[in-house]
XYZ file of C-alpha atoms in Angstrom:
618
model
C 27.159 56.037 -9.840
C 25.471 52.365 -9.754
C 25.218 51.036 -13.132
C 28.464 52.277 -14.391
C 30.915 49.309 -16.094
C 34.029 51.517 -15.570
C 33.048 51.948 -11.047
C 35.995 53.819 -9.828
C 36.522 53.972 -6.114
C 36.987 57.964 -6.010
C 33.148 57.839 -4.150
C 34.594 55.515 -1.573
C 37.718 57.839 -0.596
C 35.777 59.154 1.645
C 33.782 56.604 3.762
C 36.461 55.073 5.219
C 34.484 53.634 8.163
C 32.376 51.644 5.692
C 31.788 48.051 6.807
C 28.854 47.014 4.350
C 28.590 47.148 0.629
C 25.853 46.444 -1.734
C 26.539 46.628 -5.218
C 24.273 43.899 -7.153
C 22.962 44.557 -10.176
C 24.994 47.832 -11.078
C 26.639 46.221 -14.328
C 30.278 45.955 -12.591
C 32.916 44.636 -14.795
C 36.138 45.694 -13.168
C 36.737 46.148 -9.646
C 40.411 47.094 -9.556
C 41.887 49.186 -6.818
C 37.660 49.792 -5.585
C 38.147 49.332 -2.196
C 42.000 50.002 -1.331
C 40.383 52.981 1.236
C 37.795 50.880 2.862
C 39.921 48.870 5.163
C 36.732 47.996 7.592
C 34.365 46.654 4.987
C 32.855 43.756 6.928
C 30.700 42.759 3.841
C 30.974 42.944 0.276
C 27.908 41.940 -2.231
C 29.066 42.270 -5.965
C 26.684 39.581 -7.062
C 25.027 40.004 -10.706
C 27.204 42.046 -11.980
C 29.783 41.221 -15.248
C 33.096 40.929 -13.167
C 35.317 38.505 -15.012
C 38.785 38.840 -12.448
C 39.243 39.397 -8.843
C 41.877 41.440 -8.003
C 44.976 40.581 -5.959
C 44.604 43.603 -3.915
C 41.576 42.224 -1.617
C 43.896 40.640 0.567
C 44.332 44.376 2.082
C 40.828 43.780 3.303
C 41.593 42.337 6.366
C 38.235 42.979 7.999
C 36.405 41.361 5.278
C 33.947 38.081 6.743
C 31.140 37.712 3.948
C 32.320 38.299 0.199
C 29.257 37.656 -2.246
C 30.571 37.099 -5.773
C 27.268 35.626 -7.468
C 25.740 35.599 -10.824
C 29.042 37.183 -12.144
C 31.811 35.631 -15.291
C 34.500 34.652 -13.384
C 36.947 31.537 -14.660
C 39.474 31.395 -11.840
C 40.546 32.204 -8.547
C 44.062 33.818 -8.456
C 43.742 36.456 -6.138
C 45.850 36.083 -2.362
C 44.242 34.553 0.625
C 41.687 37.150 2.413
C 42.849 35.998 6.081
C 40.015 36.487 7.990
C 37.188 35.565 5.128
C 34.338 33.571 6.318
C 32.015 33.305 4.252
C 32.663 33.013 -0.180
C 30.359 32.747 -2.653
C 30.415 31.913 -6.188
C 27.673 30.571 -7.332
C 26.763 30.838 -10.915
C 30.050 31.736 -12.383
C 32.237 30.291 -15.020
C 34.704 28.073 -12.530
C 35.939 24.825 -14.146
C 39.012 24.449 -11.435
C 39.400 25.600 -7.670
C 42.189 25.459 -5.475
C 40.526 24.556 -1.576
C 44.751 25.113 -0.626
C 43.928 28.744 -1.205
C 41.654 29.226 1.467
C 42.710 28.037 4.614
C 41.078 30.173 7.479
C 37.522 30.625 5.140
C 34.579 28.660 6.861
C 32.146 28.418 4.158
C 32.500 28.543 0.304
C 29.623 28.055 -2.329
C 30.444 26.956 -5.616
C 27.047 25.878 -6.990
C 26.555 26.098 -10.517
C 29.489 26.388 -12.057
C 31.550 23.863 -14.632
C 34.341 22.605 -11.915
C 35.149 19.362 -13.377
C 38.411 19.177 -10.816
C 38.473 20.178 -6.890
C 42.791 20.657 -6.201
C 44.203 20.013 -3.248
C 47.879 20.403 -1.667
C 49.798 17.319 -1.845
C 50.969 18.538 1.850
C 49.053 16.523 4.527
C 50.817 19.331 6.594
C 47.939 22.380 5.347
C 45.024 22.163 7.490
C 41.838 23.825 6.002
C 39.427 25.339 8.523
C 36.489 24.590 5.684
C 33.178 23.976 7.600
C 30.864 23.758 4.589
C 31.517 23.306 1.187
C 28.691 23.794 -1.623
C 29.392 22.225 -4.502
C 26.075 21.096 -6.440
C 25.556 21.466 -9.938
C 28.765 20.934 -11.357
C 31.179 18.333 -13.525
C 32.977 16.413 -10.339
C 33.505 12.581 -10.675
C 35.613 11.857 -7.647
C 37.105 13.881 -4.622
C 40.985 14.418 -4.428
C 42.272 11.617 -2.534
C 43.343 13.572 0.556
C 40.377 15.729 0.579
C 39.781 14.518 3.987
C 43.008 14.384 5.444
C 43.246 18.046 4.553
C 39.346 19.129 5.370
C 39.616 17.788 8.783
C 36.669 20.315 10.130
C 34.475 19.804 7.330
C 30.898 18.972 8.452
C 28.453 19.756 5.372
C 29.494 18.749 1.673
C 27.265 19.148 -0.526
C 28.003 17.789 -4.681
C 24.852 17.037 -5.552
C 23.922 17.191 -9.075
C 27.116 15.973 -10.455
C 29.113 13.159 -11.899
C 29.476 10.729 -9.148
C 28.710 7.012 -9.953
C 29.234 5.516 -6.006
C 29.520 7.377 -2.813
C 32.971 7.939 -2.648
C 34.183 5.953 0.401
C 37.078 4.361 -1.661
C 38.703 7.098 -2.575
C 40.044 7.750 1.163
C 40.919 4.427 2.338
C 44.174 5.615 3.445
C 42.323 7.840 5.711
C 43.132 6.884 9.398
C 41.068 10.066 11.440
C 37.587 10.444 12.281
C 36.207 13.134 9.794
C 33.575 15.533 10.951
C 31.089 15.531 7.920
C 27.381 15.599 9.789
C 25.691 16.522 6.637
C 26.424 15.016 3.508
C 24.140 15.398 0.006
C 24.702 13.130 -3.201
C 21.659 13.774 -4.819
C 21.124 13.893 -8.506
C 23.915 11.738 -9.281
C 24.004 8.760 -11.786
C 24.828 6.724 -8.572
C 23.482 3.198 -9.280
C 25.623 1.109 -6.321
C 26.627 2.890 -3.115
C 30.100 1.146 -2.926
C 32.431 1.115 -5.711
C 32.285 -2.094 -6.808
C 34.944 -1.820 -9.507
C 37.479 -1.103 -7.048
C 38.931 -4.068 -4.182
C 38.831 -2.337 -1.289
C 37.541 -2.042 2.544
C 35.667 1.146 3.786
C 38.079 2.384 6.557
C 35.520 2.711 10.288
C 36.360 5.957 10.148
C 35.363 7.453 7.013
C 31.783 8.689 7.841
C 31.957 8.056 10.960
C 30.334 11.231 12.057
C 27.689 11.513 9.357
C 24.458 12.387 10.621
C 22.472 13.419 7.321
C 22.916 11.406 4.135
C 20.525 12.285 0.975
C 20.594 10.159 -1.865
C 17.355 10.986 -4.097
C 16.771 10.864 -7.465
C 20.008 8.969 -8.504
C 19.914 5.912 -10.442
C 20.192 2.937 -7.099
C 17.835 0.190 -7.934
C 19.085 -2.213 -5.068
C 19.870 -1.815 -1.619
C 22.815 -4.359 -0.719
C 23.414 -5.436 2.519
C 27.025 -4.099 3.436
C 25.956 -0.470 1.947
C 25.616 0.744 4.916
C 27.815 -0.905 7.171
C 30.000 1.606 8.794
C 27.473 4.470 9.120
C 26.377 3.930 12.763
C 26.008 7.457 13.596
C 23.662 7.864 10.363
C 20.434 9.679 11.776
C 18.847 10.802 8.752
C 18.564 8.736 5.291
C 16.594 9.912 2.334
C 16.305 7.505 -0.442
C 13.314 8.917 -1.984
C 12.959 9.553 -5.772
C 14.911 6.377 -7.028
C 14.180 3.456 -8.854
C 14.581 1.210 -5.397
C 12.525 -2.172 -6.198
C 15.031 -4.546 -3.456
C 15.954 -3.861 -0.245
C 18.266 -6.770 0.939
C 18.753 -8.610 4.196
C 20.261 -6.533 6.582
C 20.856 -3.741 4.750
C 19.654 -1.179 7.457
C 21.097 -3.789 10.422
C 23.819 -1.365 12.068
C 21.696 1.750 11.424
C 20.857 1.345 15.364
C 20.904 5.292 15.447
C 18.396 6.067 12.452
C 15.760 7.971 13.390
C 14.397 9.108 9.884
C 14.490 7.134 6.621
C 12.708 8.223 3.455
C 12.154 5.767 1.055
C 9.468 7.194 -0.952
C 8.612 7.286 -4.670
C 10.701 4.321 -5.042
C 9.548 1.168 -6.960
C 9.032 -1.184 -3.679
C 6.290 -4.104 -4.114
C 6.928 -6.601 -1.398
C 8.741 -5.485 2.033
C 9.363 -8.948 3.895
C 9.466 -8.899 7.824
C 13.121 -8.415 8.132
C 14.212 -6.085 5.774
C 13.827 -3.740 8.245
C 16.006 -5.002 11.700
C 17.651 -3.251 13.360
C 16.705 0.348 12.691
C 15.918 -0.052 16.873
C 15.536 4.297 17.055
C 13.578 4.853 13.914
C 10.716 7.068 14.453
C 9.611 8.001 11.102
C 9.217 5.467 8.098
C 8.024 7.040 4.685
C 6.990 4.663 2.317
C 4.977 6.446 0.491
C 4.434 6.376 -3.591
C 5.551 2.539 -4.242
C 4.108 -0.435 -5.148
C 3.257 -2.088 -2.084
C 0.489 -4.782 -2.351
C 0.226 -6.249 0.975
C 2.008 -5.092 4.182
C 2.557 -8.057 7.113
C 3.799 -7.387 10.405
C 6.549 -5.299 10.895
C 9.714 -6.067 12.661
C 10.052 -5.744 16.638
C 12.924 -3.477 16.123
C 10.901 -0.753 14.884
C 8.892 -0.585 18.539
C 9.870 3.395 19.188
C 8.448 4.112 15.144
C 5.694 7.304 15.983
C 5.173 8.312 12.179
C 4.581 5.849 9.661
C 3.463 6.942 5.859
C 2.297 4.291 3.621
C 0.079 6.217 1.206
C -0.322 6.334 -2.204
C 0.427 2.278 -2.837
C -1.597 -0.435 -3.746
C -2.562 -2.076 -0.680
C -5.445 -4.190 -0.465
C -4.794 -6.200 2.967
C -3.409 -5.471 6.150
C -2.012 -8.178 8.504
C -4.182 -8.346 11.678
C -0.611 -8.122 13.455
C 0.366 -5.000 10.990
C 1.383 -2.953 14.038
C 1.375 -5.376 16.203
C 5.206 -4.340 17.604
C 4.491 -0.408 16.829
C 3.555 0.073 20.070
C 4.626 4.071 19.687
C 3.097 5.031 16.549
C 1.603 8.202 16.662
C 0.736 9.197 12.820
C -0.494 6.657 10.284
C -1.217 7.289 7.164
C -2.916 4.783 4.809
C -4.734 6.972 1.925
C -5.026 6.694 -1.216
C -4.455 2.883 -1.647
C -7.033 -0.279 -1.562
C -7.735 -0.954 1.119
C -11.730 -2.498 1.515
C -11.559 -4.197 4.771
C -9.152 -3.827 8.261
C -9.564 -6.276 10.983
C -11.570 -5.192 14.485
C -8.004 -5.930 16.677
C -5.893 -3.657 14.371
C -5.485 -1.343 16.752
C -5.493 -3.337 19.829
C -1.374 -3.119 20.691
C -1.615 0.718 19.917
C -1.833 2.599 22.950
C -0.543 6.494 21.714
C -2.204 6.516 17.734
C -3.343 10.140 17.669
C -3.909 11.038 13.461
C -5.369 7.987 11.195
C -5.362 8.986 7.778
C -7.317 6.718 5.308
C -8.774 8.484 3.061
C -9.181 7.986 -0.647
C -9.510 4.083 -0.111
C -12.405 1.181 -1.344
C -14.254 1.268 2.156
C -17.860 0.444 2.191
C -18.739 0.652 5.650
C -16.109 2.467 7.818
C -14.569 -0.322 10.602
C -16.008 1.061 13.671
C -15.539 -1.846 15.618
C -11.801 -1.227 14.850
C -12.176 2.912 15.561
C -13.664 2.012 19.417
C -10.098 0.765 20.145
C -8.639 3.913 19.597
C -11.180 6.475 20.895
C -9.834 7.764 23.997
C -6.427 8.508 22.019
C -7.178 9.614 18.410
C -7.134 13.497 17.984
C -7.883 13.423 14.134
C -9.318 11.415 12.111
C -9.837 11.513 8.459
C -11.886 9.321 5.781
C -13.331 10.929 3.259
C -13.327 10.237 -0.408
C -14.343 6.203 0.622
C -17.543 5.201 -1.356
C -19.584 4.201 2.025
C -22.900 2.682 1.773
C -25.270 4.778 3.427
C -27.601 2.463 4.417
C -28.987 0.641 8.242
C -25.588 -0.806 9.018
C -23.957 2.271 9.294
C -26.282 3.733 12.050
C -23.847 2.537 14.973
C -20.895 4.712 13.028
C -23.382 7.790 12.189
C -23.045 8.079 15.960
C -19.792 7.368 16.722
C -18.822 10.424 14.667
C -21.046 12.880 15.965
C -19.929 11.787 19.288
C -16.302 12.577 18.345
C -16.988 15.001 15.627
C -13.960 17.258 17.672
C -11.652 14.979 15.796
C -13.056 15.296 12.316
C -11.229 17.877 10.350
C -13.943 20.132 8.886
C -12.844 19.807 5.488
C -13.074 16.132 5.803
C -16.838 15.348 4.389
C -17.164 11.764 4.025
C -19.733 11.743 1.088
C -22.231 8.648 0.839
C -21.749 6.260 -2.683
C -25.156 4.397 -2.261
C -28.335 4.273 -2.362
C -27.985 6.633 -5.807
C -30.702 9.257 -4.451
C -28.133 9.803 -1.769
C -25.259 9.919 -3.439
C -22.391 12.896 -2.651
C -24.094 14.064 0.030
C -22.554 14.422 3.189
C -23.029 11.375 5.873
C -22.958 13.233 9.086
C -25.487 15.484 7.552
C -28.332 13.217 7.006
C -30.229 11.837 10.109
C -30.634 8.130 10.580
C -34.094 7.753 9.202
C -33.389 9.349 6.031
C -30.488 6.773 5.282
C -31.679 3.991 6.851
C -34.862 4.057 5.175
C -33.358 5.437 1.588
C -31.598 1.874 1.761
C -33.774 -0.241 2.701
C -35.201 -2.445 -0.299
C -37.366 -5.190 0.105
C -38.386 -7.562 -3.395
C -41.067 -9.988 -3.388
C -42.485 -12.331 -5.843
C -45.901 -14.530 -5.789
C -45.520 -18.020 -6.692
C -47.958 -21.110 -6.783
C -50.720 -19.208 -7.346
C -54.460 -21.447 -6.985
C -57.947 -20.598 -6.420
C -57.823 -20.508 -2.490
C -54.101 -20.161 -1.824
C -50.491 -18.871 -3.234
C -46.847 -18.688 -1.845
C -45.249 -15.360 -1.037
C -41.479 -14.871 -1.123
C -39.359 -11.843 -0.747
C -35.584 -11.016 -0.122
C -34.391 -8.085 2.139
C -30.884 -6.033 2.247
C -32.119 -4.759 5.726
C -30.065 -5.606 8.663
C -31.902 -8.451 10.720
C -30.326 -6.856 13.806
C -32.072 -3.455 12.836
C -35.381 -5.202 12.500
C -37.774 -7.242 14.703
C -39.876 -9.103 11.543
C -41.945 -8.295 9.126
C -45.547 -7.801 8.477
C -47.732 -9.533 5.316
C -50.735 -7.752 4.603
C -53.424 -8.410 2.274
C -56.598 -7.516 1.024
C -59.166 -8.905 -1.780
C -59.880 -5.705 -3.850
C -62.622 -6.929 -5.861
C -64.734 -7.038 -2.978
C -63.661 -4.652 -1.128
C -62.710 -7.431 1.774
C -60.890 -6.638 5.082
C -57.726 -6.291 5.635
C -55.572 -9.465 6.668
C -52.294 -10.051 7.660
C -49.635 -11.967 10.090
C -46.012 -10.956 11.767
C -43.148 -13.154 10.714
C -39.763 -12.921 12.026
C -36.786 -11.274 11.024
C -34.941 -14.403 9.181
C -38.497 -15.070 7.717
C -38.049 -15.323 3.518
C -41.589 -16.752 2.505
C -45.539 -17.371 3.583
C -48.072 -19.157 2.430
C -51.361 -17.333 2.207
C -54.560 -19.998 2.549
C -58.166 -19.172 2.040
C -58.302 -17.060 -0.188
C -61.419 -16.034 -2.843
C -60.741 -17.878 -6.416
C -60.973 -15.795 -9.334
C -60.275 -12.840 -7.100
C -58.053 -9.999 -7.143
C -55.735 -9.120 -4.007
C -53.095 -6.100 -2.988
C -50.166 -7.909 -0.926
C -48.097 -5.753 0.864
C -44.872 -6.570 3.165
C -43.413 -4.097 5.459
C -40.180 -3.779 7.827
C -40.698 -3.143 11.307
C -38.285 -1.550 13.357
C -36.856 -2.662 16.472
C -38.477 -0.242 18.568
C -36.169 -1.102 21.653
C -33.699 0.693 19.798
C -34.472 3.093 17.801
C -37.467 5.483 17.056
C -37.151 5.109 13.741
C -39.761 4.180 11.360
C -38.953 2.247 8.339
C -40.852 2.556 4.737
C -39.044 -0.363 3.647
C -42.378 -2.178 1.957
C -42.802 -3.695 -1.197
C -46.722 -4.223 -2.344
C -48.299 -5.808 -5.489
C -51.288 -7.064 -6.907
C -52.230 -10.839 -7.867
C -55.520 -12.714 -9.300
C -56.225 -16.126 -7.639
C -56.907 -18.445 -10.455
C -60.696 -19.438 -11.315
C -62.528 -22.369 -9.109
C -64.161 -23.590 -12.597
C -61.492 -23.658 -14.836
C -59.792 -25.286 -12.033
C -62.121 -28.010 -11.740
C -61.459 -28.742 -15.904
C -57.790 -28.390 -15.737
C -57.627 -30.823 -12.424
C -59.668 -33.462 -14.822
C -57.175 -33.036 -17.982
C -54.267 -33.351 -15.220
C -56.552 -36.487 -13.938
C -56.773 -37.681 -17.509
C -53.385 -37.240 -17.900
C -52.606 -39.172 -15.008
C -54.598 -42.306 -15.499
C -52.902 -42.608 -19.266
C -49.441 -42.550 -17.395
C -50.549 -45.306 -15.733
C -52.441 -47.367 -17.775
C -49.073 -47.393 -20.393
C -47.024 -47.624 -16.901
C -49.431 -51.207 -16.209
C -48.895 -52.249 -19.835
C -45.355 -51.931 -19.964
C -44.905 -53.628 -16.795
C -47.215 -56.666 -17.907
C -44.886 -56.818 -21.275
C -41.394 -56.268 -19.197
C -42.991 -59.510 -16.943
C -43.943 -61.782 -19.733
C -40.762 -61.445 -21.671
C -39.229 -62.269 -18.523
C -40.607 -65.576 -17.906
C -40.154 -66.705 -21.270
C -36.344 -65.893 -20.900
C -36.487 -67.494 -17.898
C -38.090 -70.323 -18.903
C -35.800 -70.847 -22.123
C -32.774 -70.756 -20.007
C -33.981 -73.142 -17.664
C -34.861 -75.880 -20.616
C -31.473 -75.514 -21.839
C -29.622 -75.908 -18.366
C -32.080 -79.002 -18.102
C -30.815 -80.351 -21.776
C -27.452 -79.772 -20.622
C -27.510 -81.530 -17.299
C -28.959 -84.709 -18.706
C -26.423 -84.847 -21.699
C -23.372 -84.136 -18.578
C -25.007 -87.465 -17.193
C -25.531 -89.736 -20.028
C -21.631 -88.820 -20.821
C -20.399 -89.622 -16.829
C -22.436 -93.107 -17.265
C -20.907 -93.983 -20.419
C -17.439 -93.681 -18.851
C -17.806 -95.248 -15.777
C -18.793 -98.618 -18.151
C -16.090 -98.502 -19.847
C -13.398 -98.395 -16.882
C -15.153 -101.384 -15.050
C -14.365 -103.240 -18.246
C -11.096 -102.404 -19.247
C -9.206 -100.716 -17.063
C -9.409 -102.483 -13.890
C -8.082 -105.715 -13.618
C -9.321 -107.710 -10.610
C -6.865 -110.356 -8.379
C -7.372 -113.418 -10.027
C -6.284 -111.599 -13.281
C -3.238 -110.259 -11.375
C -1.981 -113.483 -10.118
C -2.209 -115.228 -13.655
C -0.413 -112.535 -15.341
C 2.583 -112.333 -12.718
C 2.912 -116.297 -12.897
C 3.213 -116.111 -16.361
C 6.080 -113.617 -16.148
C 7.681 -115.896 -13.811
């Protein structure tokens, strides 16, 4: 009879000792008078079906604990209270209002996907509703009726996600004087862009939330973090903030979270994270920071000394502090891939004492920090770094080892592949032996310089590790002649040699080769370089050394004539001035004498003339 519109309970009369009923998908519209005989139905699916009234008549169903109303065309809810009903769901239905005050004993109602743009509510703080979990995501709702929690008083998981709400509605129960019971509380997918509702004046009662254990906030509009968000949510445990548009954290913000022991702040917009954003989250043990912008990570706050799981990948970090984790003396998990990163000091790890998984792959290192890895050896169980361009070359002989001594901890798909030398590149590191690497990379360049009949100056330049070598050995031979061969060790900082006696007008091979320190390692290098180079003609030698002679002695010889010129020019400056100083002292002289007449004679006047003059006056 399943797939009948017009379902008439005449196939029922009989099973009156039903208790379960599935009837999805069997193109129900009307459901009148279906189940007046089956008093003991314990559970009732009607879900996709084309039902667009419930009956008043359930309420006979007094048995009835799980009613499944899904996927159906339903636009209200007038039927009587179903006093022992548990468990309602509506999801997917045409709802725009619903009365809670009609449901007083039912535990759990879903109302997901449906148009409710209003939730009403008994003006009576009298009615208590036994509502543990209410489902309301993907709906119209702006606010909560303002005694929704004096009424809900044994609500523990709201959920009204993916509606309307522009703050987390605190403010609307300030008149609220209870603790409420809501653990578990989703606002995701709301055009939330402040927490508080800052158009109204008003203080968060202590109470409100003072139970909440869960809080999800993702993919909402927040931007900003403000300190006093938070304030009254000590009991928070778990806070997702991922999927936002988060660029500021402020100070304090996360200060009375003393209880938080998860926080997810990924895919946010975060580029700098100062030291103290993060106080007083003293019980966090998981930090996700993953997908920002960070640039540059410093040392973390001391508050965060129990954190075992922190996730930093997918940034753009190019530096970590030396005292990054210096107070995460717990961490467990770290992961640092796919950022920057080049370089991390060798006492990074030297305050962790329990890091177990170090994740770094997809990252700019060259040569993998082993110094850093030795800190950590007897307590790392995995270890990944692949997809780093590493140099395969000498210096990473010490870390070749390393990892096949803890290869246990290398995941097998983790292949770190080898960037340089080219002829080496993508193939697997640990699968190459030493010599083939270290060799592959070894390049040595030389040049001949000063070249003369019986000598000429040999200079090379090395990218060989002078701690991998002991020297290096010069050879040569004249090939004209079919001479011996000849040769000398230099040492390992060595750049350059002369090479004396030689043939002139004679052509020699020069060769340079690497030698291994043989005290540590069997290896043996083909890191040479060789050429061929003509010493220059004795004769021809002779000729140019008297045209540079030549040239010489015509340097000098206009050197000497200058030098005469430069002198005599001289004297006969000096010998000008010193006629005119001359002229001018005896003119001085002539001019002193002249005066000196002239005051004995007229301006002195001598006793005698004194004595006449003042009788006179007399």
């Amino acid at each position: 009879t399943c797939g009948s519109s017009d379902l008439t309970n005449s196939f029922l009369v009989n099973l009156k000792l039903l208790e379960v009923m599935h009837l999805s998908n069997c193109n129900i519209i009307n459901i009148d008078s279906l189940f007046i005989h089956n008093k003991n139905l314990y559970k009732i699916d009607l879900s996709h079906n084309s039902i667009h009234v419930i009956p008043n008549n359930l309420y006979n169903l007094i048995k009835l604990r799980e009613m499944n109303l899904n996927y159906n065309y339903i636009e209200q809810i007038s039927f009587n209270p179903i006093l022992n009903l548990n468990d309602l769901e509506l999801r997917n239905n045409l709802l725009k209002k619903f009365d809670l005050s009609l449901f007083v004993v039912i535990k759990n109602i879903d109302l997901s996907n449906n148009y409710i743009h209003e939730l009403l509510l008994s003006d009576s703080n009298n009615i208590k509703i036994n509502l543990h979990s209410l489902i309301l995501k993907n709906n119209l709702l702006k606010r909560l009726p303002k005694n929704f929690i004096n009424i809900l008083i044994h609500l523990n998981n709201l959920d009204v996600s993916n509606n309307q709400f522009n703050y987390l509605p605190l403010g609307d129960f300030f008149n609220f004087q209870n603790t409420t019971q809501i653990r578990k509380f989703s606002m995701s997918r709301n055009p939330i862009s402040n927490i508080l509702n800052t158009h109204e004046s008003f203080v968060p009662n202590r109470n409100i939330y003072k139970n909440l254990n869960d809080l999800d906030l993702t993919f909402t509009n927040l931007s900003i973090i403000a300190s006093n968000d938070f304030i009254n949510l000590n009991s928070l445990l778990n806070l997702n903030l991922s999927f936002n548009s988060i660029y500021k954290i402020s100070q304090n913000s996360f200060k009375n979270l003393t209880n938080l022991i998860k926080i997810d702040l990924s895919y946010n917009s975060i580029e700098i994270l100062p030291h103290e954003r993060l106080a007083g989250l003293m019980s966090l043990k998981l930090l996700n920071l993953s997908h920002n912008s960070i640039r540059e990570i410093h040392e973390f706050h001391e508050d965060l000394k129990n954190l075992q799981i922190l996730d930093l990948s997918y940034n753009s970090i190019s530096h970590l502090s030396p005292k990054f984790i210096l107070n995460l003396h717990n961490l467990n998990e770290l992961y640092i891939y796919e950022n920057s990163l080049s370089y991390i000091s060798n006492d990074l790890f030297l305050h962790v004492n329990q890091l177990q998984l170090l994740d770094f792959r997809h990252n700019q290192f060259q040569h993998i920090p082993i110094n850093a890895l030795k800190l950590i050896e007897t307590q790392i169980r995995s270890l990944k770094t692949e997809e780093n361009p590493i140099n395969c070359d000498c210096d990473q002989q010490e870390l070749w080892s390393w990892l096949k001594d803890h290869k246990k901890i290398i995941p097998e798909e983790d292949i770190l592949r080898c960037n340089l030398p080219l002829n080496l590149k993508g193939q697997s590191f640990l699968d190459l032996e030493p010599q083939k690497f270290c060799s592959s990379f070894g390049e040595i360049k030389m040049s001949v310089k000063d070249v003369q009949p019986f000598s000429m100056l040999v200079s090379w330049t090395s990218n060989l590790n002078q701690s991998t070598i002991r020297g290096y050995r010069i050879a040569y031979q004249a090939i004209d002649i079919d001479g011996q061969v000849n040769g000398k060790v230099l040492e390992p900082s060595a750049s350059s040699v002369k090479l004396i006696r030689l043939s002139p007008d004679t052509k020699y091979r020069i060769c340079i080769l690497a030698l291994p320190v043989v005290e540590t390692t069997n290896l043996t290098y083909t890191a040479n370089f060789c050429t061929q180079v003509s010493t220059l003609d004795g004769t021809r030698q002779v000729d140019e050394d008297n045209i540079f002679k030549g040239s010489i002695l015509t340097r000098r010889l206009g050197l000497i004539v200058g030098s005469v010129l430069g002198c005599i020019v001289f004297i006969i400056l000096v010998t000008i001035l010193g006629f005119l100083k001359l002229k001018k002292q005896k003119q001085e002289a002539k001019r002193n004498s002249e005066t000196v007449q002239t005051i004995n004679t007229t301006d002195y006047l001598n006793y005698q003339q004194f004595q006449i003059d003042h009788n006179s006056v007399s």
